[in-house]
């Protein structure tokens, strides 16, 4: 399987799973008080953000004999980047819902800042390294 196809398939699957998870949190989070839904969401998000890039890296290493750690890292990084982009795209929806639940007004200037973009790239790179490492073990 081509690396770009690998990124597209696993990235879209991870992005859809993350969007569904965020939607579930928005529905369940509004029903009750407490940190239970947020704790479960955080745990499942971390598992998803590690497992999907690792599966993409393992798939690449299992199907392309000449692929090495560098190529596995790039695939895992690309998948993490797609999933992270969905998180950033859905951030205003989650922020509006959280502000409405607390009875506050949302600041009108909720936009992507350079710090958020840089931090997101750094997190995606770390997730890519972790995913490539796990993929190397199982690929």
Short mmCIF file of N, CA and C in Angstrom, two decimals:
data_model
loop_
_atom_site.label_atom_id
_atom_site.label_comp_id
_atom_site.label_asym_id
_atom_site.label_seq_id
_atom_site.Cartn_x
_atom_site.Cartn_y
_atom_site.Cartn_z
N UNK A 1 0.85 -1.16 0.00
CA UNK A 1 0.00 0.00 0.00
C UNK A 1 0.90 1.24 0.00
N UNK A 2 0.59 2.19 -0.79
CA UNK A 2 1.34 3.43 -0.88
C UNK A 2 1.23 4.20 0.44
N UNK A 3 2.28 4.94 0.80
CA UNK A 3 2.28 5.69 2.06
C UNK A 3 1.16 6.71 2.12
N UNK A 4 0.90 7.40 1.01
CA UNK A 4 -0.17 8.39 1.01
C UNK A 4 -1.54 7.75 1.17
N UNK A 5 -1.72 6.60 0.57
CA UNK A 5 -2.98 5.88 0.74
C UNK A 5 -3.12 5.42 2.19
N UNK A 6 -2.02 4.98 2.77
CA UNK A 6 -2.01 4.58 4.17
C UNK A 6 -2.40 5.74 5.08
N UNK A 7 -1.83 6.91 4.81
CA UNK A 7 -2.16 8.11 5.59
C UNK A 7 -3.63 8.47 5.41
N UNK A 8 -4.09 8.42 4.18
CA UNK A 8 -5.49 8.79 3.91
C UNK A 8 -6.46 7.83 4.58
N UNK A 9 -6.23 6.54 4.44
CA UNK A 9 -7.16 5.56 5.00
C UNK A 9 -7.17 5.63 6.52
N UNK A 10 -6.00 5.51 7.14
CA UNK A 10 -5.95 5.52 8.59
C UNK A 10 -6.27 6.90 9.16
N UNK A 11 -5.89 7.96 8.45
CA UNK A 11 -6.21 9.31 8.91
C UNK A 11 -7.69 9.57 8.91
N UNK A 12 -8.37 9.18 7.85
CA UNK A 12 -9.82 9.38 7.78
C UNK A 12 -10.54 8.53 8.82
N UNK A 13 -10.11 7.30 8.99
CA UNK A 13 -10.73 6.44 10.00
C UNK A 13 -10.52 7.03 11.39
N UNK A 14 -9.31 7.47 11.69
CA UNK A 14 -9.04 8.08 12.99
C UNK A 14 -9.81 9.37 13.17
N UNK A 15 -9.90 10.18 12.11
CA UNK A 15 -10.62 11.45 12.20
C UNK A 15 -12.12 11.22 12.44
N UNK A 16 -12.69 10.24 11.76
CA UNK A 16 -14.11 9.93 11.96
C UNK A 16 -14.34 9.42 13.38
N UNK A 17 -13.44 8.57 13.86
CA UNK A 17 -13.58 8.06 15.22
C UNK A 17 -13.46 9.19 16.24
N UNK A 18 -12.52 10.13 16.00
CA UNK A 18 -12.35 11.26 16.93
C UNK A 18 -13.57 12.18 16.90
N UNK A 19 -14.09 12.45 15.70
CA UNK A 19 -15.29 13.30 15.59
C UNK A 19 -16.48 12.65 16.28
N UNK A 20 -16.63 11.34 16.12
CA UNK A 20 -17.72 10.63 16.81
C UNK A 20 -17.53 10.68 18.31
N UNK A 21 -16.30 10.56 18.76
CA UNK A 21 -16.01 10.62 20.18
C UNK A 21 -16.31 12.01 20.75
N UNK A 22 -15.96 13.05 20.01
CA UNK A 22 -16.26 14.42 20.45
C UNK A 22 -17.77 14.65 20.47
N UNK A 23 -18.47 14.16 19.45
CA UNK A 23 -19.93 14.27 19.44
C UNK A 23 -20.57 13.56 20.61
N UNK A 24 -20.05 12.39 20.93
CA UNK A 24 -20.56 11.64 22.08
C UNK A 24 -20.31 12.40 23.37
N UNK A 25 -19.14 13.00 23.48
CA UNK A 25 -18.84 13.79 24.68
C UNK A 25 -19.79 14.99 24.80
N UNK A 26 -20.07 15.64 23.67
CA UNK A 26 -20.98 16.79 23.71
C UNK A 26 -22.39 16.38 24.13
N UNK A 27 -22.83 15.20 23.72
CA UNK A 27 -24.17 14.73 24.09
C UNK A 27 -24.19 14.28 25.55
N UNK A 28 -23.23 13.46 25.92
CA UNK A 28 -23.22 12.92 27.28
C UNK A 28 -22.80 13.98 28.29
N UNK A 29 -21.85 14.84 27.92
CA UNK A 29 -21.34 15.85 28.84
C UNK A 29 -22.38 16.83 29.31
N UNK A 30 -23.40 17.09 28.52
CA UNK A 30 -24.43 18.03 28.90
C UNK A 30 -25.47 17.46 29.85
N UNK A 31 -25.50 16.16 30.01
CA UNK A 31 -26.54 15.52 30.81
C UNK A 31 -26.25 15.52 32.30
N UNK A 32 -25.00 15.36 32.65
CA UNK A 32 -24.70 15.23 34.07
C UNK A 32 -23.55 16.10 34.49
N UNK A 33 -23.43 16.23 35.78
CA UNK A 33 -22.32 16.98 36.35
C UNK A 33 -21.18 16.02 36.65
N UNK A 34 -20.01 16.56 36.87
CA UNK A 34 -18.88 15.73 37.23
C UNK A 34 -17.89 15.59 36.09
N UNK A 35 -16.82 14.93 36.40
CA UNK A 35 -15.72 14.77 35.44
C UNK A 35 -15.68 13.38 34.81
N UNK A 36 -16.66 12.56 35.04
CA UNK A 36 -16.67 11.21 34.49
C UNK A 36 -16.57 11.16 32.98
N UNK A 37 -17.45 11.85 32.24
CA UNK A 37 -17.37 11.80 30.78
C UNK A 37 -16.06 12.38 30.24
N UNK A 38 -15.54 13.44 30.88
CA UNK A 38 -14.29 14.02 30.40
C UNK A 38 -13.12 13.08 30.63
N UNK A 39 -13.12 12.35 31.74
CA UNK A 39 -12.04 11.40 32.02
C UNK A 39 -12.06 10.24 31.02
N UNK A 40 -13.25 9.75 30.74
CA UNK A 40 -13.37 8.66 29.76
C UNK A 40 -12.97 9.17 28.37
N UNK A 41 -13.41 10.38 28.00
CA UNK A 41 -13.04 10.97 26.72
C UNK A 41 -11.54 11.13 26.60
N UNK A 42 -10.90 11.62 27.65
CA UNK A 42 -9.45 11.81 27.62
C UNK A 42 -8.71 10.49 27.45
N UNK A 43 -9.14 9.47 28.17
CA UNK A 43 -8.50 8.16 28.07
C UNK A 43 -8.66 7.56 26.68
N UNK A 44 -9.87 7.59 26.16
CA UNK A 44 -10.11 7.03 24.83
C UNK A 44 -9.40 7.84 23.76
N UNK A 45 -9.32 9.15 23.94
CA UNK A 45 -8.61 9.99 22.97
C UNK A 45 -7.13 9.64 22.90
N UNK A 46 -6.51 9.46 24.05
CA UNK A 46 -5.09 9.11 24.08
C UNK A 46 -4.86 7.75 23.43
N UNK A 47 -5.73 6.80 23.76
CA UNK A 47 -5.61 5.47 23.14
C UNK A 47 -5.77 5.57 21.62
N UNK A 48 -6.74 6.34 21.18
CA UNK A 48 -6.98 6.52 19.74
C UNK A 48 -5.81 7.22 19.06
N UNK A 49 -5.28 8.26 19.71
CA UNK A 49 -4.17 9.02 19.12
C UNK A 49 -2.87 8.24 19.08
N UNK A 50 -2.76 7.19 19.86
CA UNK A 50 -1.57 6.34 19.81
C UNK A 50 -1.81 5.12 18.93
N UNK A 51 -2.99 4.51 19.04
CA UNK A 51 -3.25 3.25 18.35
C UNK A 51 -3.37 3.41 16.83
N UNK A 52 -4.08 4.43 16.37
CA UNK A 52 -4.30 4.55 14.92
C UNK A 52 -2.99 4.83 14.17
N UNK A 53 -2.14 5.78 14.61
CA UNK A 53 -0.85 5.94 13.92
C UNK A 53 0.04 4.70 14.03
N UNK A 54 -0.03 4.00 15.17
CA UNK A 54 0.76 2.78 15.31
C UNK A 54 0.28 1.70 14.34
N UNK A 55 -1.03 1.59 14.17
CA UNK A 55 -1.56 0.63 13.20
C UNK A 55 -1.16 0.99 11.78
N UNK A 56 -1.15 2.28 11.46
CA UNK A 56 -0.73 2.71 10.12
C UNK A 56 0.74 2.38 9.89
N UNK A 57 1.59 2.63 10.89
CA UNK A 57 3.01 2.32 10.76
C UNK A 57 3.24 0.81 10.66
N UNK A 58 2.52 0.04 11.47
CA UNK A 58 2.66 -1.42 11.41
C UNK A 58 2.19 -1.96 10.06
N UNK A 59 1.12 -1.40 9.53
CA UNK A 59 0.63 -1.81 8.22
C UNK A 59 1.66 -1.52 7.14
N UNK A 60 2.26 -0.34 7.19
CA UNK A 60 3.28 0.01 6.22
C UNK A 60 4.47 -0.92 6.32
N UNK A 61 4.94 -1.15 7.52
CA UNK A 61 6.12 -2.01 7.70
C UNK A 61 5.83 -3.46 7.35
N UNK A 62 4.57 -3.87 7.51
CA UNK A 62 4.21 -5.24 7.17
C UNK A 62 3.99 -5.47 5.69
N UNK A 63 3.63 -4.42 4.96
CA UNK A 63 3.32 -4.58 3.54
C UNK A 63 4.43 -4.12 2.61
N UNK A 64 5.28 -3.22 3.05
CA UNK A 64 6.38 -2.72 2.21
C UNK A 64 7.69 -3.19 2.83
N UNK A 65 8.33 -4.19 2.22
CA UNK A 65 9.53 -4.78 2.84
C UNK A 65 10.70 -3.79 2.99
N UNK A 66 10.83 -2.86 2.08
CA UNK A 66 11.97 -1.94 2.15
C UNK A 66 11.72 -0.71 3.02
N UNK A 67 10.54 -0.61 3.62
CA UNK A 67 10.21 0.54 4.47
C UNK A 67 10.97 0.44 5.78
N UNK A 68 11.44 1.57 6.26
CA UNK A 68 12.17 1.62 7.51
C UNK A 68 11.46 2.49 8.53
N UNK A 69 12.19 2.79 9.60
CA UNK A 69 11.61 3.58 10.68
C UNK A 69 11.23 4.99 10.22
N UNK A 70 12.05 5.58 9.36
CA UNK A 70 11.77 6.93 8.89
C UNK A 70 10.46 7.03 8.13
N UNK A 71 10.25 6.07 7.24
CA UNK A 71 9.00 6.08 6.49
C UNK A 71 7.81 5.76 7.40
N UNK A 72 8.02 4.86 8.36
CA UNK A 72 6.95 4.56 9.32
C UNK A 72 6.62 5.79 10.16
N UNK A 73 7.65 6.57 10.53
CA UNK A 73 7.41 7.80 11.28
C UNK A 73 6.60 8.79 10.46
N UNK A 74 6.96 8.96 9.18
CA UNK A 74 6.23 9.91 8.34
C UNK A 74 4.77 9.52 8.18
N UNK A 75 4.51 8.24 8.04
CA UNK A 75 3.12 7.78 7.92
C UNK A 75 2.37 8.00 9.24
N UNK A 76 2.99 7.63 10.35
CA UNK A 76 2.34 7.82 11.65
C UNK A 76 2.13 9.31 11.94
N UNK A 77 3.11 10.15 11.58
CA UNK A 77 2.99 11.59 11.76
C UNK A 77 1.84 12.15 10.91
N UNK A 78 1.74 11.69 9.67
CA UNK A 78 0.66 12.14 8.79
C UNK A 78 -0.71 11.76 9.33
N UNK A 79 -0.83 10.56 9.84
CA UNK A 79 -2.11 10.12 10.42
C UNK A 79 -2.44 10.94 11.66
N UNK A 80 -1.45 11.15 12.52
CA UNK A 80 -1.68 11.97 13.72
C UNK A 80 -2.04 13.41 13.33
N UNK A 81 -1.45 13.90 12.25
CA UNK A 81 -1.74 15.25 11.78
C UNK A 81 -3.19 15.37 11.30
N UNK A 82 -3.68 14.37 10.59
CA UNK A 82 -5.08 14.39 10.12
C UNK A 82 -6.03 14.36 11.32
N UNK A 83 -5.74 13.50 12.29
CA UNK A 83 -6.60 13.41 13.47
C UNK A 83 -6.52 14.71 14.27
N UNK A 84 -5.33 15.27 14.40
CA UNK A 84 -5.18 16.54 15.11
C UNK A 84 -5.90 17.68 14.42
N UNK A 85 -5.92 17.67 13.09
CA UNK A 85 -6.64 18.71 12.35
C UNK A 85 -8.13 18.66 12.63
N UNK A 86 -8.67 17.46 12.77
CA UNK A 86 -10.08 17.33 13.12
C UNK A 86 -10.33 17.87 14.52
N UNK A 87 -9.42 17.58 15.44
CA UNK A 87 -9.56 18.12 16.80
C UNK A 87 -9.57 19.64 16.79
N UNK A 88 -8.66 20.24 16.04
CA UNK A 88 -8.57 21.69 15.98
C UNK A 88 -9.79 22.28 15.27
N UNK A 89 -10.28 21.60 14.24
CA UNK A 89 -11.46 22.08 13.53
C UNK A 89 -12.71 22.04 14.40
N UNK A 90 -12.79 21.06 15.28
CA UNK A 90 -13.97 20.93 16.15
C UNK A 90 -13.83 21.70 17.46
N UNK A 91 -12.68 22.33 17.68
CA UNK A 91 -12.45 23.08 18.91
C UNK A 91 -13.48 24.19 19.14
N UNK A 92 -13.86 24.98 18.13
CA UNK A 92 -14.88 26.02 18.38
C UNK A 92 -16.23 25.44 18.81
N UNK A 93 -16.61 24.30 18.25
CA UNK A 93 -17.89 23.68 18.63
C UNK A 93 -17.87 23.28 20.09
N UNK A 94 -16.78 22.66 20.50
CA UNK A 94 -16.65 22.22 21.89
C UNK A 94 -16.59 23.43 22.83
N UNK A 95 -15.86 24.47 22.42
CA UNK A 95 -15.76 25.67 23.26
C UNK A 95 -17.11 26.36 23.41
N UNK A 96 -17.89 26.43 22.33
CA UNK A 96 -19.22 27.03 22.41
C UNK A 96 -20.12 26.24 23.35
N UNK A 97 -20.06 24.93 23.23
CA UNK A 97 -20.91 24.07 24.07
C UNK A 97 -20.52 24.19 25.54
N UNK A 98 -19.22 24.23 25.81
CA UNK A 98 -18.75 24.36 27.19
C UNK A 98 -19.14 25.71 27.76
N UNK A 99 -19.02 26.77 26.97
CA UNK A 99 -19.41 28.10 27.44
C UNK A 99 -20.91 28.17 27.70
N UNK A 100 -21.70 27.56 26.83
CA UNK A 100 -23.15 27.56 27.02
C UNK A 100 -23.55 26.78 28.26
N UNK A 101 -22.84 25.68 28.54
CA UNK A 101 -23.17 24.87 29.71
C UNK A 101 -22.87 25.62 31.00
N UNK A 102 -21.86 26.51 30.95
CA UNK A 102 -21.51 27.28 32.15
C UNK A 102 -22.23 28.62 32.20
N UNK A 103 -23.01 28.92 31.19
CA UNK A 103 -23.76 30.16 31.16
C UNK A 103 -22.90 31.38 30.85
N UNK A 104 -21.79 31.17 30.18
CA UNK A 104 -20.88 32.26 29.84
C UNK A 104 -20.97 32.58 28.36
N UNK A 105 -20.47 33.72 28.00
CA UNK A 105 -20.41 34.13 26.59
C UNK A 105 -19.05 33.75 26.03
N UNK A 106 -19.04 33.15 24.86
CA UNK A 106 -17.79 32.75 24.22
C UNK A 106 -17.14 33.96 23.57
N UNK A 107 -15.84 34.05 23.74
CA UNK A 107 -15.10 35.15 23.10
C UNK A 107 -15.22 35.02 21.59
N UNK A 108 -15.48 36.12 20.89
CA UNK A 108 -15.70 36.03 19.44
C UNK A 108 -14.44 35.71 18.64
N UNK A 109 -13.28 35.88 19.20
CA UNK A 109 -12.04 35.70 18.44
C UNK A 109 -11.39 34.34 18.62
N UNK A 110 -12.16 33.29 18.68
CA UNK A 110 -11.59 31.95 18.82
C UNK A 110 -11.06 31.50 17.46
N UNK A 111 -9.74 31.61 17.30
CA UNK A 111 -9.10 31.26 16.04
C UNK A 111 -7.84 30.46 16.30
N UNK A 112 -7.31 29.88 15.25
CA UNK A 112 -6.07 29.14 15.33
C UNK A 112 -4.91 30.12 15.46
N UNK A 113 -4.17 30.01 16.53
CA UNK A 113 -3.02 30.89 16.75
C UNK A 113 -1.75 30.15 16.34
N UNK A 114 -0.67 30.88 16.10
CA UNK A 114 0.60 30.23 15.78
C UNK A 114 1.08 29.31 16.90
N UNK A 115 0.83 29.69 18.14
CA UNK A 115 1.24 28.84 19.26
C UNK A 115 0.46 27.52 19.27
N UNK A 116 -0.84 27.58 18.99
CA UNK A 116 -1.65 26.37 18.94
C UNK A 116 -1.22 25.49 17.77
N UNK A 117 -0.95 26.09 16.63
CA UNK A 117 -0.51 25.32 15.47
C UNK A 117 0.86 24.67 15.72
N UNK A 118 1.78 25.43 16.30
CA UNK A 118 3.11 24.88 16.61
C UNK A 118 3.04 23.78 17.65
N UNK A 119 2.23 24.00 18.68
CA UNK A 119 2.06 22.97 19.69
C UNK A 119 1.42 21.72 19.13
N UNK A 120 0.46 21.92 18.24
CA UNK A 120 -0.19 20.78 17.59
C UNK A 120 0.78 19.98 16.74
N UNK A 121 1.65 20.67 16.01
CA UNK A 121 2.67 19.98 15.21
C UNK A 121 3.64 19.20 16.09
N UNK A 122 4.01 19.80 17.21
CA UNK A 122 4.92 19.12 18.13
C UNK A 122 4.27 17.87 18.72
N UNK A 123 3.02 17.99 19.13
CA UNK A 123 2.29 16.83 19.67
C UNK A 123 2.15 15.74 18.60
N UNK A 124 1.85 16.14 17.36
CA UNK A 124 1.73 15.16 16.28
C UNK A 124 3.06 14.47 16.00
N UNK A 125 4.16 15.21 16.11
CA UNK A 125 5.48 14.61 15.91
C UNK A 125 5.78 13.58 17.00
N UNK A 126 5.45 13.92 18.23
CA UNK A 126 5.66 12.98 19.33
C UNK A 126 4.79 11.74 19.15
N UNK A 127 3.51 11.97 18.77
CA UNK A 127 2.62 10.83 18.51
C UNK A 127 3.12 10.00 17.34
N UNK A 128 3.71 10.64 16.33
CA UNK A 128 4.30 9.92 15.21
C UNK A 128 5.47 9.05 15.64
N UNK A 129 6.33 9.59 16.52
CA UNK A 129 7.45 8.81 17.03
C UNK A 129 6.96 7.61 17.84
N UNK A 130 5.99 7.84 18.70
CA UNK A 130 5.44 6.74 19.50
C UNK A 130 4.78 5.71 18.59
N UNK A 131 3.98 6.18 17.63
CA UNK A 131 3.31 5.27 16.70
C UNK A 131 4.30 4.47 15.87
N UNK A 132 5.35 5.13 15.39
CA UNK A 132 6.36 4.42 14.58
C UNK A 132 7.11 3.41 15.43
N UNK A 133 7.38 3.76 16.69
CA UNK A 133 8.05 2.81 17.58
C UNK A 133 7.20 1.59 17.84
N UNK A 134 5.94 1.80 18.15
CA UNK A 134 5.03 0.67 18.38
C UNK A 134 4.82 -0.11 17.09
N UNK A 135 4.68 0.59 15.98
CA UNK A 135 4.52 -0.08 14.68
C UNK A 135 5.73 -0.92 14.31
N UNK A 136 6.92 -0.47 14.69
CA UNK A 136 8.14 -1.23 14.41
C UNK A 136 8.14 -2.52 15.22
N UNK A 137 7.64 -2.45 16.44
CA UNK A 137 7.57 -3.66 17.26
C UNK A 137 6.62 -4.70 16.70
N UNK A 138 5.49 -4.23 16.15
CA UNK A 138 4.46 -5.16 15.69
C UNK A 138 4.41 -5.32 14.18
N UNK A 139 5.17 -4.54 13.44
CA UNK A 139 5.13 -4.60 11.96
C UNK A 139 6.07 -5.60 11.47
#
